[in-house]
Short mmCIF file of C-alpha atoms in Angstrom, two decimals:
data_model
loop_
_atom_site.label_atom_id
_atom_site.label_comp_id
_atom_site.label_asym_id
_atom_site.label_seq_id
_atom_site.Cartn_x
_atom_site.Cartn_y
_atom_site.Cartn_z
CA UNK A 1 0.00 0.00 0.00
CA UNK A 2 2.87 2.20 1.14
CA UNK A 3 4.46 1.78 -2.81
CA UNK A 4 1.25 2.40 -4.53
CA UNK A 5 0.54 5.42 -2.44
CA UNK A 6 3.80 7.09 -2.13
CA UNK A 7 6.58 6.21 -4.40
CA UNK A 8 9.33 3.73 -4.48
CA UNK A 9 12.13 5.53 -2.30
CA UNK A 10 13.93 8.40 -1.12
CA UNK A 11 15.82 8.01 -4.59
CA UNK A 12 12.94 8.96 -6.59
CA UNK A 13 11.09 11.22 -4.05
CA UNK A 14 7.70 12.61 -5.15
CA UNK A 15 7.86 15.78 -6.69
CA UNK A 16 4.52 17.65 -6.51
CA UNK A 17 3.99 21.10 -8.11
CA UNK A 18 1.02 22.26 -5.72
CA UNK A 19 -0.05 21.36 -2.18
CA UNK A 20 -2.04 18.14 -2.10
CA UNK A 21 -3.80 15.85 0.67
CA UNK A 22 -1.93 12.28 0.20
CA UNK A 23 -4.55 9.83 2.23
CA UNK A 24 -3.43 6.59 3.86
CA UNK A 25 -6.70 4.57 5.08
CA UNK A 26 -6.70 1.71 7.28
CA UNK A 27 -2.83 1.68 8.54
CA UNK A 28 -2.30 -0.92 10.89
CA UNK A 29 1.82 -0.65 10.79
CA UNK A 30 4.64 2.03 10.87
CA UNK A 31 5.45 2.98 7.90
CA UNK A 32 8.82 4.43 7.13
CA UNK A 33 7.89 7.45 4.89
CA UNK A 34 11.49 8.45 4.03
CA UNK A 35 11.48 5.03 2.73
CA UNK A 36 8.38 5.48 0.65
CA UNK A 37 9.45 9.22 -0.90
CA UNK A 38 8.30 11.65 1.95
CA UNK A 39 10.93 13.59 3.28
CA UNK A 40 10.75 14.57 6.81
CA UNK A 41 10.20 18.38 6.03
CA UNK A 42 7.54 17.11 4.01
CA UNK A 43 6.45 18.12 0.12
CA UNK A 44 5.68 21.77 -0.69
CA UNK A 45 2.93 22.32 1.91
CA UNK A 46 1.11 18.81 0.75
CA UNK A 47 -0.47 17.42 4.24
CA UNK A 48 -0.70 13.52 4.95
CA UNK A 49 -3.89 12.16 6.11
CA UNK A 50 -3.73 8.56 7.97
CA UNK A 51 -6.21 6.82 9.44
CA UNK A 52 -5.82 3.57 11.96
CA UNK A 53 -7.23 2.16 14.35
CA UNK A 54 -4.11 2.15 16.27
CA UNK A 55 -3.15 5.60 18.14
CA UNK A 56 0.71 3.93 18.75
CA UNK A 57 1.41 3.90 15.12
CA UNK A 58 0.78 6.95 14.54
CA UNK A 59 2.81 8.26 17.12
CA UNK A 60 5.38 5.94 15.71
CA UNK A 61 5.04 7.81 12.77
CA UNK A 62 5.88 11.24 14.24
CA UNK A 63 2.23 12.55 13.87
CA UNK A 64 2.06 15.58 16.62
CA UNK A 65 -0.60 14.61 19.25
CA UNK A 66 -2.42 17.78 18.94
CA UNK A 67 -3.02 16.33 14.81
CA UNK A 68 -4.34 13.20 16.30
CA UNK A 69 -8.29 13.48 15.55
CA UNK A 70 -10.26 10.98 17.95
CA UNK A 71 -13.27 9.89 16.23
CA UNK A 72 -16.37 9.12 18.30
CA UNK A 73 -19.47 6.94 18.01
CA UNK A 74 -22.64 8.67 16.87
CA UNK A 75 -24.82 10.02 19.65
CA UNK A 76 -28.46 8.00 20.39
CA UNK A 77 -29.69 10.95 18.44
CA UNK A 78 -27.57 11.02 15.48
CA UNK A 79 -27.46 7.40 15.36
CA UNK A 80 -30.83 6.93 14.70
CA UNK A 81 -30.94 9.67 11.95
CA UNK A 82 -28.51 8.49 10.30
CA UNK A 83 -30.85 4.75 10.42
CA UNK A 84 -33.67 6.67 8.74
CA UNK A 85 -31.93 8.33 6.21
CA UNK A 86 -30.01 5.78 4.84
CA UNK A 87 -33.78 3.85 5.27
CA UNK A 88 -35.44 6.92 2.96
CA UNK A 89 -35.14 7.55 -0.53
CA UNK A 90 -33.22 10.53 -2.28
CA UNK A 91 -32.10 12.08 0.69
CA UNK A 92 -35.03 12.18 2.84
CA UNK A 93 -35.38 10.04 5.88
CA UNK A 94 -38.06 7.10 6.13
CA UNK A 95 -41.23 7.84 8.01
CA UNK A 96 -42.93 5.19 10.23
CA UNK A 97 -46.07 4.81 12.36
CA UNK A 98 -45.15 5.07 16.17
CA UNK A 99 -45.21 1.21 16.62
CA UNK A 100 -42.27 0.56 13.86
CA UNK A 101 -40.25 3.61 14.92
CA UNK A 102 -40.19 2.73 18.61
CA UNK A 103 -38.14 -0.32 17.65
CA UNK A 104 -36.10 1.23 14.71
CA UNK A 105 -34.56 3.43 17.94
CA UNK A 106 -34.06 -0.02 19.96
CA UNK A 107 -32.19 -1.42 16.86
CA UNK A 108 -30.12 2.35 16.22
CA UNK A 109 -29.44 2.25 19.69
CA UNK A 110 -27.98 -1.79 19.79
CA UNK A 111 -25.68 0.10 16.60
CA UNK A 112 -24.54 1.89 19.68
CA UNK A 113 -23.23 4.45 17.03
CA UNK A 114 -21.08 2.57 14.62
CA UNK A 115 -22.55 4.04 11.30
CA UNK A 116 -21.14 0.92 9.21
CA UNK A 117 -23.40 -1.32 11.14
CA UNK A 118 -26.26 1.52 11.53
CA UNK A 119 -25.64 1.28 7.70
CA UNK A 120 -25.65 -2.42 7.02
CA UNK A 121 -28.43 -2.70 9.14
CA UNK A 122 -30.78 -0.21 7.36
CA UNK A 123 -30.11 -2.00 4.12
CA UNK A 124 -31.51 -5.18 5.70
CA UNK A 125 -34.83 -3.30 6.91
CA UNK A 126 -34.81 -1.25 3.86
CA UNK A 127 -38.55 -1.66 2.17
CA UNK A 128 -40.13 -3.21 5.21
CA UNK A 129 -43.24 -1.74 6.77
CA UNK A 130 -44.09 -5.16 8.91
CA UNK A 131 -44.10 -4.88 12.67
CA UNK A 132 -43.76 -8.41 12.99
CA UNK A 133 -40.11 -8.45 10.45
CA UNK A 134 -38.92 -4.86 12.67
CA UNK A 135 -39.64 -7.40 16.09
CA UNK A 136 -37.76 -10.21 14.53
CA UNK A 137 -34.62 -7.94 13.85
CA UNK A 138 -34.45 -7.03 17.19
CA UNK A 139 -34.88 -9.80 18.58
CA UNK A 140 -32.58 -11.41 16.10
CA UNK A 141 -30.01 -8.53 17.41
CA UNK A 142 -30.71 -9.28 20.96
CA UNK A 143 -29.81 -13.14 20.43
CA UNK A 144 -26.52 -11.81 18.79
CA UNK A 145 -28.17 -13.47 15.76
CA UNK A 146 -26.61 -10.59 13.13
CA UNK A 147 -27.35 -11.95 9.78
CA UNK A 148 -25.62 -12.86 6.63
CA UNK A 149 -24.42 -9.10 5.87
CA UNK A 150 -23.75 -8.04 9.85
CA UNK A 151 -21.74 -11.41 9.79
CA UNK A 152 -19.77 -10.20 6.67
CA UNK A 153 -19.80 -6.56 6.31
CA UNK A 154 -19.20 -5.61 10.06
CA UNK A 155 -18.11 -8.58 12.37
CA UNK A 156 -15.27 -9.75 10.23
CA UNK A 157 -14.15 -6.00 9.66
CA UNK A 158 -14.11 -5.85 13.46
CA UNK A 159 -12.49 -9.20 13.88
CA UNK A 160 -9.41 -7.48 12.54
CA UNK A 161 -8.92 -6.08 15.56
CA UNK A 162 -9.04 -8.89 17.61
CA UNK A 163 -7.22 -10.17 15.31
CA UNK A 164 -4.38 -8.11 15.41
CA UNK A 165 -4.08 -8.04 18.65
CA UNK A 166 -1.59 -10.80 18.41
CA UNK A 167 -0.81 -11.67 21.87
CA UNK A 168 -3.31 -14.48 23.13
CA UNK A 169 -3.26 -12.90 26.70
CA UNK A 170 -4.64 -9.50 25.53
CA UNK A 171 -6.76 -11.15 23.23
CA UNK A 172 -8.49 -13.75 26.33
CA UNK A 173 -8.57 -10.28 28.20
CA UNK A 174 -10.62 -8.42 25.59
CA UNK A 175 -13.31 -11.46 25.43
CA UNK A 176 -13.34 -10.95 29.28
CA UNK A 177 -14.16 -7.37 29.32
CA UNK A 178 -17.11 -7.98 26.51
CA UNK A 179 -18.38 -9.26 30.16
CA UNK A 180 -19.08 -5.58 31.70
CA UNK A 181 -20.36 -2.66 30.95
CA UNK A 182 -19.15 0.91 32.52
CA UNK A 183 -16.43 -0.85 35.27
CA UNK A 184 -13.57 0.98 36.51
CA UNK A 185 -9.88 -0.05 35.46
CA UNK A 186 -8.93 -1.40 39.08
CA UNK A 187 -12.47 -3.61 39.07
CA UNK A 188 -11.71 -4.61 35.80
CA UNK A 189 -8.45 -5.24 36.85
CA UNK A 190 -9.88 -7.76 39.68
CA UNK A 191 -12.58 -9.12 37.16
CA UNK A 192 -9.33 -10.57 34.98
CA UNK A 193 -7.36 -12.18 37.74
CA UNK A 194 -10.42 -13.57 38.99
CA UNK A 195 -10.85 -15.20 35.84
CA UNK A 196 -7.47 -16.37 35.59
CA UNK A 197 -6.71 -13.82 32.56
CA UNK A 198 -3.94 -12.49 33.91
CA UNK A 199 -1.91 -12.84 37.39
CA UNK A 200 0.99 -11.91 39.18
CA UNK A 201 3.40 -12.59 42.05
CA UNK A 202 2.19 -9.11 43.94
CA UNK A 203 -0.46 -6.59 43.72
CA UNK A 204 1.81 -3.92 41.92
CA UNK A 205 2.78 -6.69 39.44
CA UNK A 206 -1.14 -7.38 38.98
CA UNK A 207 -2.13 -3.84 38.67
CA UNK A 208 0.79 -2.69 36.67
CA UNK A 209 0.14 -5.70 34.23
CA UNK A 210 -4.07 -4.90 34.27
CA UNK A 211 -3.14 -1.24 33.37
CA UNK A 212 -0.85 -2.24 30.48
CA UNK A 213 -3.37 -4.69 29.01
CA UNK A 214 -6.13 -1.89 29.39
CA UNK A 215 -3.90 0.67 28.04
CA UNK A 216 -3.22 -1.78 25.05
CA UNK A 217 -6.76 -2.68 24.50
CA UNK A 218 -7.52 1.37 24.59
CA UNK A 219 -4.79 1.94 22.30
CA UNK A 220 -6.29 -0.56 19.56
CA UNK A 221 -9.72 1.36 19.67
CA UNK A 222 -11.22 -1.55 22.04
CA UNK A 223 -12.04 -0.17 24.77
CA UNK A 224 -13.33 3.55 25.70
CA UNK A 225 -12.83 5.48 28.86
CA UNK A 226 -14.99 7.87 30.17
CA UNK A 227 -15.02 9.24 33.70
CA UNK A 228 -13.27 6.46 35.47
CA UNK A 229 -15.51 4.09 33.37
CA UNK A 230 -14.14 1.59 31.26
CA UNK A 231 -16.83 0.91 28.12
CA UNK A 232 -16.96 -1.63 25.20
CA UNK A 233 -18.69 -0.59 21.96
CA UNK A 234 -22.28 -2.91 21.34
CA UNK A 235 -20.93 -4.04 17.95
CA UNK A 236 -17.23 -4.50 19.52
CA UNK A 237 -19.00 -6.43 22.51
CA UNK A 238 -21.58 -8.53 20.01
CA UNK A 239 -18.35 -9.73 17.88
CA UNK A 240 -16.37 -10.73 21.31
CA UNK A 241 -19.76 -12.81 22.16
CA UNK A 242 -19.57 -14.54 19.29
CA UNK A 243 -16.07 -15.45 19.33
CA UNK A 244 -16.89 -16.71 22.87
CA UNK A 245 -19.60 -18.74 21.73
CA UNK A 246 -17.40 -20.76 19.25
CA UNK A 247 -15.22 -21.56 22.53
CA UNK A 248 -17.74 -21.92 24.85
CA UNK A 249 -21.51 -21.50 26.41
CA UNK A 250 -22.71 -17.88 27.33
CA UNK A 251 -25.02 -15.51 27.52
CA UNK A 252 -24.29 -12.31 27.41
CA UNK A 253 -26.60 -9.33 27.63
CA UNK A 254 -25.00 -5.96 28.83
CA UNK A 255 -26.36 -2.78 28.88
CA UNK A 256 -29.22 -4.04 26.76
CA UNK A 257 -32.20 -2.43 28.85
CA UNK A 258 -33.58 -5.99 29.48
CA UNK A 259 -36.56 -5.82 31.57
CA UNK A 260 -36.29 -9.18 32.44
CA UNK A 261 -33.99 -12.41 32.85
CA UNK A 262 -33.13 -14.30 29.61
CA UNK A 263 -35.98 -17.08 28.22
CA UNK A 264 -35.20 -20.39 30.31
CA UNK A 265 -34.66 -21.94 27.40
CA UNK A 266 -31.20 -20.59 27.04
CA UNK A 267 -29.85 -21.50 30.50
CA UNK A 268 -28.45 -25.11 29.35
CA UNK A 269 -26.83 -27.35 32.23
CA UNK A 270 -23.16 -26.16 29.96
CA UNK A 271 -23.02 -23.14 30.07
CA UNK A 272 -19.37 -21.84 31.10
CA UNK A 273 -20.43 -17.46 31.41
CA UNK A 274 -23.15 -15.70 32.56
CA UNK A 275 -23.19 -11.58 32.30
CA UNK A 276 -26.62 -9.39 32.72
CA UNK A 277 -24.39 -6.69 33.83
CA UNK A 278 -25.87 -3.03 33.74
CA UNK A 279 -29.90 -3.43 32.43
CA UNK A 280 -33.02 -1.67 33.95
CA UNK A 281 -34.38 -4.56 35.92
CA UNK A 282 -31.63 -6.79 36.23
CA UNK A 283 -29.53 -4.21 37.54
CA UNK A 284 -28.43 -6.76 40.83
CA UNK A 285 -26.92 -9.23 38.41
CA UNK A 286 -23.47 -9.25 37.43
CA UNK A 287 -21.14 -11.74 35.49
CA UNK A 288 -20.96 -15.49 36.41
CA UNK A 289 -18.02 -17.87 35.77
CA UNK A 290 -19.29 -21.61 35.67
CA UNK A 291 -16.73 -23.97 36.41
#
């Protein structure tokens, strides 16, 4: 990508008559630019424009931290305009009856303000004026059921992450905090070595390995923190689940404004996790290891 974008080397530097934006989307490496053409002073007031998913490589990369541009989720609000627009035609948002747009906000708000799967997920409903179809998405959503296209177009793109991640420890560790929703770092912290993710001869060696892993995970776009609170994007969480699930029994339902426990159909004699953490009614449950 580098070559294609840049140039070959520092021995046949670009030469550019006027100031241009050179983009670089998706890095997930350093990239030497001398190597690729850029000189350090950089090319007659042209600007580079990366974006990653990883906030280290760009620092690798020299980029001033007052250039680094955090990009947030969508608001609730935005979110769900951005559902009925791309549901509408030329422009113009869909309109629903009261019944259908009540749960077009529960399915923009399990989007939790990704617009590729706000996107993805509009297409699906695109066309449909059925209650009982809008019920069945959610539900579908709830069950972590996503879907050819959710499976394809959002989880795998998400999966790179994981992916990428490398080391199995951080890896176990980010599947263990799809577990909670809004926990501080040191409860976090205790939530791992409970689990066995991580451990250490003393409490400084514990804590100072927690805070590394949670600085790593933060670092790869992971995990959020906001006011103390440690928080794991819905679509980030759902594609964890589902990697659990190939390993092992769970349900998970965080932050999902359940008003009541899961069907008792789902709580099989194997299953191995158990997290209700942070709904309306359920609020007194937490997570549960089975061993």
């Amino acid at each position: 990508m580098a070559d294609a974008l840049f140039g070959d080397s520092m021995e046949h530097p670009i030469s550019i008559s006027e100031p241009i934006n050179l983009p670089g989307d998706d890095v997930w490496k350093f990239i030497d630019l001398e190597k690729v053409g850029i000189p350090p002073w950089g090319i007659n007031g042209s600007k580079l424009i990366l974006t990653s998913r990883l906030k280290h490589v760009l620092q690798q990369m020299d980029c001033p931290t007052s250039n680094i541009i955090t990009m947030h989720p969508l608001c609730h609000s935005e979110g769900l305009e951005l559902f009925l627009l791309r549901l509408g035609e030329d422009k113009t948002p869909a309109t629903f009856p009261p019944n259908i747009l009540k749960i077009a906000e529960s399915i923009a708000w399990e989007c939790d303000g990704l617009p590729l799967a706000i996107s993805v997920m509009a297409r699906t409903m695109k066309g449909i004026h059925n209650i009982q179809q809008w019920r069945h998405a959610l539900n579908k959503l709830g069950r972590l059921e996503m879907g050819t296209e959710m499976e394809e177009e959002v989880f795998k793109i998400l999966k790179l992450s994981y992916d990428n991640l490398m080391d199995r420890c951080l890896q176990n560790c980010l599947l263990h905090c799809a577990s909670y929703s809004d926990i501080t770092r040191d409860n976090m912290i205790m939530k791992l070595v409970t689990s066995g993710a991580i451990n250490g001869r003393s409490l400084r060696e514990i804590y100072d390995d927690g805070h590394s892993i949670l600085n790593q995970l933060q670092d790869h776009s992971l995990l959020s923190e906001n006011k103390r609170y440690l928080r794991m994007q819905n679509s980030m969480r759902n594609m964890a689940c589902h990697i659990l699930k190939e390993s092992q029994r769970c349900i998970v339902r965080c932050d999902q404004r359940l008003r009541e426990t899961p069907h008792l159909q789902e709580w099989t004699a194997d299953l191995d996790l158990v997290s209700l953490n942070k709904n309306l009614r359920v609020h007194h449950h937490s997570s549960l290891f089975i061993i």
